[in-house]
Amino acid sequence: MIRSFMDSNVWDSEFGFINQQEHFEKVWKDVENTTRLYMKDYTEHIRSNYESEDINQAILKHFKTLIDKHETVHEKYYELFNMEAMEEYEEDVDGFKGSILSRQCTVIQKTLNSKSEALRDWKFKFKISTPQELYDTFYNIMTFAEEYEEKCKDLADETGLVEFDRLSDTGLDKLEEDGCYLQGVIGTGILSTVLNALYPHRFPGQFKQGLYALYFLSERKTIDMGSGSSEFLMVKDDMKSKTGIIETEHNYYYPYHVFVLYTQKIHNLINEYIYEHYGIRFPTEYRYVLTNDFYLFVTMCNKESIATLSGNDDINKFNQSV
């Protein structure tokens, strides 16, 4: 998408397509085919990290490493954002902003400390956001997630998972209605990072890297996009990098519920491939830890292209997602 089209009919039309099931199915055909092509390289990449092991042992070790790392993250985020703690923060929203978010919440703390020039505006908006509105947004996120988890449990199969067939089934378009975003400050990058840490079986993470990955997995096509650009990227045609290149980022306006359905389907492809070839399944309770890793692999494979897209001037801005 192209940022200068934001107030145009083209912009509205493109978002209309992105939210349509028929359009999703068109794009998914390309994403599915390309994802399958990455499977062998992904498993070979895993093997290369454990050179002394056969591939089955390498995969098992890699899976354990992913889960162990995630458990460390989960413990930290649960300590910060469990509902009992959230209730206590209501008495000191200044401390919630100044300590919990700014110093202890890793995704925000790292963004605040980043040297990337691209995050300067975000830092300013965070600074002027009131403690109350930040607290309210996070309270809404945690409340939504807890209620969503209970709803999904009622719909889950024997594995504890819910498999969505259609965009309208996910129920995640209600995040905006329920006040889970704070414009310009708490976007899908932060929201998905926190929710993925707490509920890795329900909410995918790696939103920024995931959208870059989907750009390549969709073969960079521009299906139904009137601007001739990819739905997964945002062309910032009103801004040039220090090298004089128009910057292109992930589409930070991309609907999370659409991202979730792509990611669910990609997870199933990866899991099926690894089971079919190596007899190993990734634990379902961590399913989106696996897709996080896969998205990072796809972006690693395309790092030169991403550097060009983002302006060849500031690798730090790729590493943060707000």
Coordinates of C-alpha atoms in Angstrom, one line a residue:
M1 CA 0.0 0.0 0.0
I2 CA 1.1 3.6 -0.5
R3 CA 0.9 6.0 2.3
S4 CA 0.0 9.1 0.3
F5 CA -3.2 7.3 -0.9
M6 CA -4.4 7.2 2.7
D7 CA -7.4 9.6 2.1
S8 CA -8.3 8.2 -1.3
N9 CA -10.8 5.7 -2.6
V10 CA -7.9 3.5 -3.6
W11 CA -6.9 3.1 0.0
D12 CA -10.4 2.3 1.1
S13 CA -10.8 -0.2 -1.8
E14 CA -7.6 -2.0 -0.9
F15 CA -8.5 -2.4 2.7
G16 CA -11.9 -3.6 1.6
F17 CA -10.2 -6.4 -0.5
I18 CA -7.8 -7.3 2.3
N19 CA -10.8 -8.0 4.6
Q20 CA -12.6 -10.1 2.0
Q21 CA -12.5 -13.9 2.2
E22 CA -12.4 -14.3 -1.6
H23 CA -9.3 -12.0 -1.8
F24 CA -7.7 -13.9 1.0
E25 CA -8.1 -17.2 -0.8
K26 CA -6.5 -15.8 -4.0
V27 CA -3.4 -14.6 -2.1
W28 CA -3.3 -17.7 0.0
K29 CA -2.7 -19.9 -3.1
D30 CA 0.6 -18.1 -3.7
V31 CA 1.5 -18.0 0.0
E32 CA 0.8 -21.7 0.3
N33 CA 2.9 -22.7 -2.8
T34 CA 5.9 -20.5 -1.8
T35 CA 5.8 -21.7 1.9
R36 CA 6.0 -25.3 0.7
L37 CA 9.1 -24.3 -1.3
Y38 CA 10.8 -22.9 1.8
M39 CA 10.2 -26.1 3.9
K40 CA 13.3 -28.0 2.9
D41 CA 15.5 -25.0 3.3
Y42 CA 14.0 -24.3 6.7
T43 CA 14.7 -27.7 8.1
E44 CA 18.2 -27.7 6.5
H45 CA 18.8 -24.4 8.3
I46 CA 17.8 -26.0 11.6
R47 CA 20.2 -28.9 10.9
S48 CA 23.0 -26.4 10.2
N49 CA 22.7 -25.1 13.7
Y50 CA 23.4 -28.5 15.2
E51 CA 26.1 -29.9 12.9
S52 CA 27.0 -32.9 15.1
E53 CA 23.4 -34.2 15.1
D54 CA 21.2 -36.0 12.6
I55 CA 18.3 -33.9 11.3
N56 CA 15.7 -35.5 13.6
Q57 CA 17.8 -34.8 16.7
A58 CA 18.6 -31.3 15.4
I59 CA 14.9 -30.5 15.0
L60 CA 14.1 -31.9 18.5
K61 CA 16.8 -29.7 20.0
H62 CA 15.7 -26.7 18.0
F63 CA 12.1 -27.1 19.1
K64 CA 13.2 -27.4 22.7
T65 CA 15.4 -24.3 22.4
L66 CA 12.4 -22.3 21.0
I67 CA 10.1 -23.4 23.7
D68 CA 12.6 -22.8 26.5
K69 CA 13.3 -19.3 25.3
H70 CA 9.6 -18.6 25.0
E71 CA 8.9 -19.9 28.5
T72 CA 11.4 -17.3 29.9
V73 CA 9.6 -14.6 28.0
H74 CA 6.2 -15.9 29.1
E75 CA 7.1 -15.9 32.7
K76 CA 8.3 -12.3 32.5
Y77 CA 5.2 -11.0 30.7
Y78 CA 2.8 -13.0 32.9
E79 CA 4.4 -11.5 36.0
L80 CA 3.8 -8.0 34.5
F81 CA 0.4 -8.4 33.0
N82 CA -1.6 -11.0 34.8
M83 CA -5.0 -9.7 35.8
E84 CA -4.3 -9.5 39.5
A85 CA -1.3 -7.3 38.7
M86 CA -3.3 -5.2 36.3
E87 CA -5.9 -4.5 39.0
E88 CA -3.1 -3.4 41.4
Y89 CA -1.6 -1.0 38.8
E90 CA -4.9 0.9 38.7
E91 CA -3.9 2.5 42.0
D92 CA -0.6 3.8 40.4
V93 CA -0.9 4.4 36.7
D94 CA 2.1 6.7 36.8
G95 CA 4.2 3.8 38.0
F96 CA 2.6 1.6 35.4
K97 CA 3.9 3.9 32.6
G98 CA 7.2 4.9 34.2
S99 CA 8.3 1.5 35.5
I100 CA 6.2 -1.4 34.2
L101 CA 6.0 -0.3 30.6
S102 CA 9.1 1.9 30.2
R103 CA 11.6 -0.2 32.1
Q104 CA 10.2 -3.8 32.5
C105 CA 8.1 -4.5 29.4
T106 CA 10.8 -5.7 27.0
V107 CA 9.2 -4.7 23.7
I108 CA 8.5 -1.1 24.9
Q109 CA 11.8 -0.8 26.8
K110 CA 13.8 -1.8 23.8
T111 CA 11.9 0.5 21.5
L112 CA 12.4 3.4 23.9
N113 CA 16.2 2.7 24.0
S114 CA 16.6 2.1 20.3
K115 CA 18.9 4.5 18.4
S116 CA 16.8 4.2 15.3
E117 CA 15.8 7.6 13.9
A118 CA 12.6 6.0 12.5
L119 CA 11.3 5.6 16.0
R120 CA 11.7 9.2 17.0
D121 CA 8.0 10.0 16.4
W122 CA 6.9 7.0 18.3
K123 CA 9.0 7.9 21.3
F124 CA 7.5 11.4 21.3
K125 CA 4.0 10.0 21.2
F126 CA 4.7 7.5 24.0
K127 CA 6.1 10.3 26.1
I128 CA 3.0 12.5 25.7
S129 CA 0.6 9.7 26.2
T130 CA -1.1 9.9 29.6
P131 CA -0.5 7.1 32.1
Q132 CA -4.2 6.6 32.3
E133 CA -4.7 6.0 28.6
L134 CA -1.8 3.6 28.5
Y135 CA -3.1 1.7 31.5
D136 CA -6.6 1.6 30.0
T137 CA -5.3 0.3 26.7
F138 CA -3.3 -2.5 28.4
Y139 CA -6.2 -3.4 30.7
N140 CA -8.4 -3.7 27.7
I141 CA -5.9 -5.9 25.9
M142 CA -5.6 -8.2 28.9
T143 CA -9.3 -8.4 29.5
F144 CA -9.9 -9.1 25.8
A145 CA -7.3 -11.9 25.8
E146 CA -8.6 -13.5 28.9
E147 CA -12.2 -13.5 27.6
Y148 CA -11.0 -14.7 24.1
E149 CA -9.1 -17.6 25.6
E150 CA -12.3 -18.7 27.4
K151 CA -14.4 -18.5 24.3
C152 CA -11.8 -20.5 22.3
K153 CA -11.6 -23.2 25.0
D154 CA -15.3 -23.8 24.4
L155 CA -14.7 -24.2 20.7
A156 CA -11.4 -26.1 20.8
D157 CA -10.8 -29.6 19.5
E158 CA -9.0 -32.4 21.4
T159 CA -5.7 -30.6 21.0
G160 CA -7.0 -27.5 22.7
L161 CA -6.8 -25.5 19.4
V162 CA -9.4 -23.7 17.4
E163 CA -8.9 -23.9 13.6
F164 CA -10.5 -21.0 11.8
D165 CA -11.7 -21.4 8.2
R166 CA -12.8 -17.8 7.5
L167 CA -11.7 -14.4 8.5
S168 CA -15.0 -13.7 10.1
D169 CA -14.5 -16.7 12.4
T170 CA -11.5 -15.4 14.2
G171 CA -13.3 -12.7 16.3
L172 CA -10.1 -10.7 16.4
D173 CA -11.5 -7.8 14.4
K174 CA -13.1 -6.8 17.8
L175 CA -9.7 -5.8 19.2
E176 CA -10.2 -2.3 17.9
E177 CA -13.8 -2.1 19.1
D178 CA -12.7 -3.1 22.6
G179 CA -10.1 -0.3 22.9
C180 CA -7.0 -2.5 22.5
Y181 CA -5.1 0.1 20.5
L182 CA -3.7 3.5 21.3
Q183 CA -3.2 5.4 18.0
G184 CA 0.4 5.9 17.1
V185 CA 1.6 4.3 20.4
I186 CA 0.2 0.8 21.0
G187 CA -0.2 -0.8 17.7
T188 CA -0.4 -4.4 16.5
G189 CA 3.4 -4.9 16.8
I190 CA 3.3 -4.3 20.6
L191 CA -0.1 -5.9 21.1
S192 CA 0.9 -9.1 19.3
T193 CA 4.2 -9.4 21.0
V194 CA 2.6 -9.2 24.4
L195 CA -0.3 -11.6 23.6
N196 CA 2.0 -14.1 21.8
A197 CA 4.2 -14.1 25.0
L198 CA 1.1 -14.9 27.1
Y199 CA -0.9 -17.1 24.8
P200 CA 1.4 -18.6 22.1
H201 CA -1.3 -21.1 21.0
R202 CA -3.8 -18.3 20.3
F203 CA -2.0 -15.2 19.1
P204 CA 0.8 -15.0 16.5
G205 CA 3.8 -12.7 17.2
Q206 CA 6.6 -11.3 14.9
F207 CA 4.0 -9.0 13.2
K208 CA 6.6 -6.9 11.4
Q209 CA 8.8 -9.8 10.3
G210 CA 5.7 -11.8 9.5
L211 CA 4.4 -9.2 7.1
Y212 CA 7.8 -8.9 5.4
A213 CA 7.8 -12.7 5.2
L214 CA 4.3 -12.7 3.7
Y215 CA 5.4 -10.2 1.1
F216 CA 8.0 -12.7 -0.1
L217 CA 5.8 -15.7 0.4
S218 CA 3.1 -14.1 -1.8
E219 CA 5.7 -13.7 -4.5
R220 CA 5.6 -9.9 -4.1
K221 CA 2.3 -9.9 -6.1
T222 CA -0.2 -7.0 -5.9
I223 CA -3.4 -9.0 -6.3
D224 CA -6.5 -6.6 -6.3
M225 CA -4.4 -3.7 -5.1
G226 CA -5.3 -0.6 -7.2
S227 CA -2.1 1.2 -6.2
G228 CA 0.0 -1.6 -7.7
S229 CA 1.8 -2.2 -4.4
S230 CA 1.8 -5.1 -2.0
E231 CA -0.8 -5.3 0.7
F232 CA 1.8 -6.5 3.2
L233 CA 4.1 -3.4 2.8
M234 CA 3.7 0.4 3.3
V235 CA 5.4 2.6 0.8
K236 CA 6.2 5.8 2.6
D237 CA 6.4 7.9 -0.5
D238 CA 6.4 11.1 1.5
M239 CA 9.7 10.2 3.1
K240 CA 13.1 9.3 1.8
S241 CA 15.9 7.6 3.7
K242 CA 19.4 9.1 4.2
T243 CA 20.4 7.3 1.1
G244 CA 17.7 9.0 -1.0
I245 CA 15.5 6.0 -1.3
I246 CA 11.8 6.0 -0.7
E247 CA 11.3 3.9 2.4
T248 CA 9.1 0.9 2.5
E249 CA 8.0 -0.7 5.8
H250 CA 5.7 -3.5 6.8
N251 CA 2.1 -2.4 6.5
Y252 CA 1.6 -1.4 10.2
Y253 CA -2.1 -0.9 9.4
Y254 CA -2.6 -4.5 8.4
P255 CA -5.6 -6.1 10.1
Y256 CA -4.4 -8.5 12.8
H257 CA -7.2 -11.0 12.2
V258 CA -6.1 -11.4 8.6
F259 CA -2.5 -11.9 9.7
V260 CA -3.7 -14.5 12.2
L261 CA -5.5 -16.6 9.5
Y262 CA -2.4 -16.6 7.2
T263 CA -0.2 -17.6 10.2
Q264 CA -2.5 -20.4 11.3
K265 CA -2.4 -21.9 7.8
I266 CA 1.3 -21.5 7.6
H267 CA 1.8 -23.2 10.9
N268 CA -0.3 -26.2 9.7
L269 CA 1.9 -26.5 6.6
I270 CA 5.1 -26.4 8.6
N271 CA 3.9 -28.9 11.1
E272 CA 2.5 -31.3 8.5
Y273 CA 5.8 -31.2 6.5
I274 CA 8.0 -31.9 9.5
Y275 CA 5.7 -34.7 10.7
E276 CA 5.5 -36.2 7.3
H277 CA 9.3 -36.2 6.7
Y278 CA 10.6 -36.6 10.3
G279 CA 7.8 -37.9 12.4
I280 CA 8.0 -34.9 14.8
R281 CA 5.2 -32.6 15.8
F282 CA 5.7 -29.2 17.4
P283 CA 3.7 -29.0 20.7
T284 CA 0.3 -27.4 19.9
E285 CA 0.3 -25.2 23.0
Y286 CA 3.3 -23.3 21.5
R287 CA 2.2 -23.4 17.8
Y288 CA 2.9 -19.7 17.1
V289 CA 6.4 -19.9 18.5
L290 CA 7.1 -22.1 15.5
T291 CA 5.7 -19.6 13.0
N292 CA 7.7 -16.8 14.8
D293 CA 10.8 -18.8 14.0
F294 CA 9.8 -19.5 10.4
Y295 CA 9.0 -15.8 9.7
L296 CA 12.5 -14.9 11.1
F297 CA 14.0 -17.5 8.7
V298 CA 12.2 -16.1 5.7
T299 CA 13.3 -12.6 6.5
M300 CA 16.8 -13.8 7.0
C301 CA 16.8 -15.3 3.5
N302 CA 15.6 -12.0 2.1
K303 CA 17.6 -9.6 4.3
E304 CA 19.3 -7.8 1.3
S305 CA 15.9 -7.1 -0.2
I306 CA 14.5 -5.9 3.1
A307 CA 17.5 -3.6 3.6
T308 CA 16.8 -2.1 0.2
L309 CA 13.1 -1.7 0.9
S310 CA 13.8 0.0 4.2
G311 CA 16.3 2.5 2.8
N312 CA 19.7 0.9 3.3
D313 CA 20.4 3.3 6.1
D314 CA 19.2 2.0 9.5
I315 CA 19.0 -1.7 10.4
N316 CA 17.7 -0.7 13.8
K317 CA 14.3 0.2 12.5
F318 CA 13.8 -3.4 11.2
N319 CA 14.4 -4.8 14.6
Q320 CA 11.5 -3.0 16.4
S321 CA 7.8 -3.4 15.9
V322 CA 5.3 -1.0 17.4

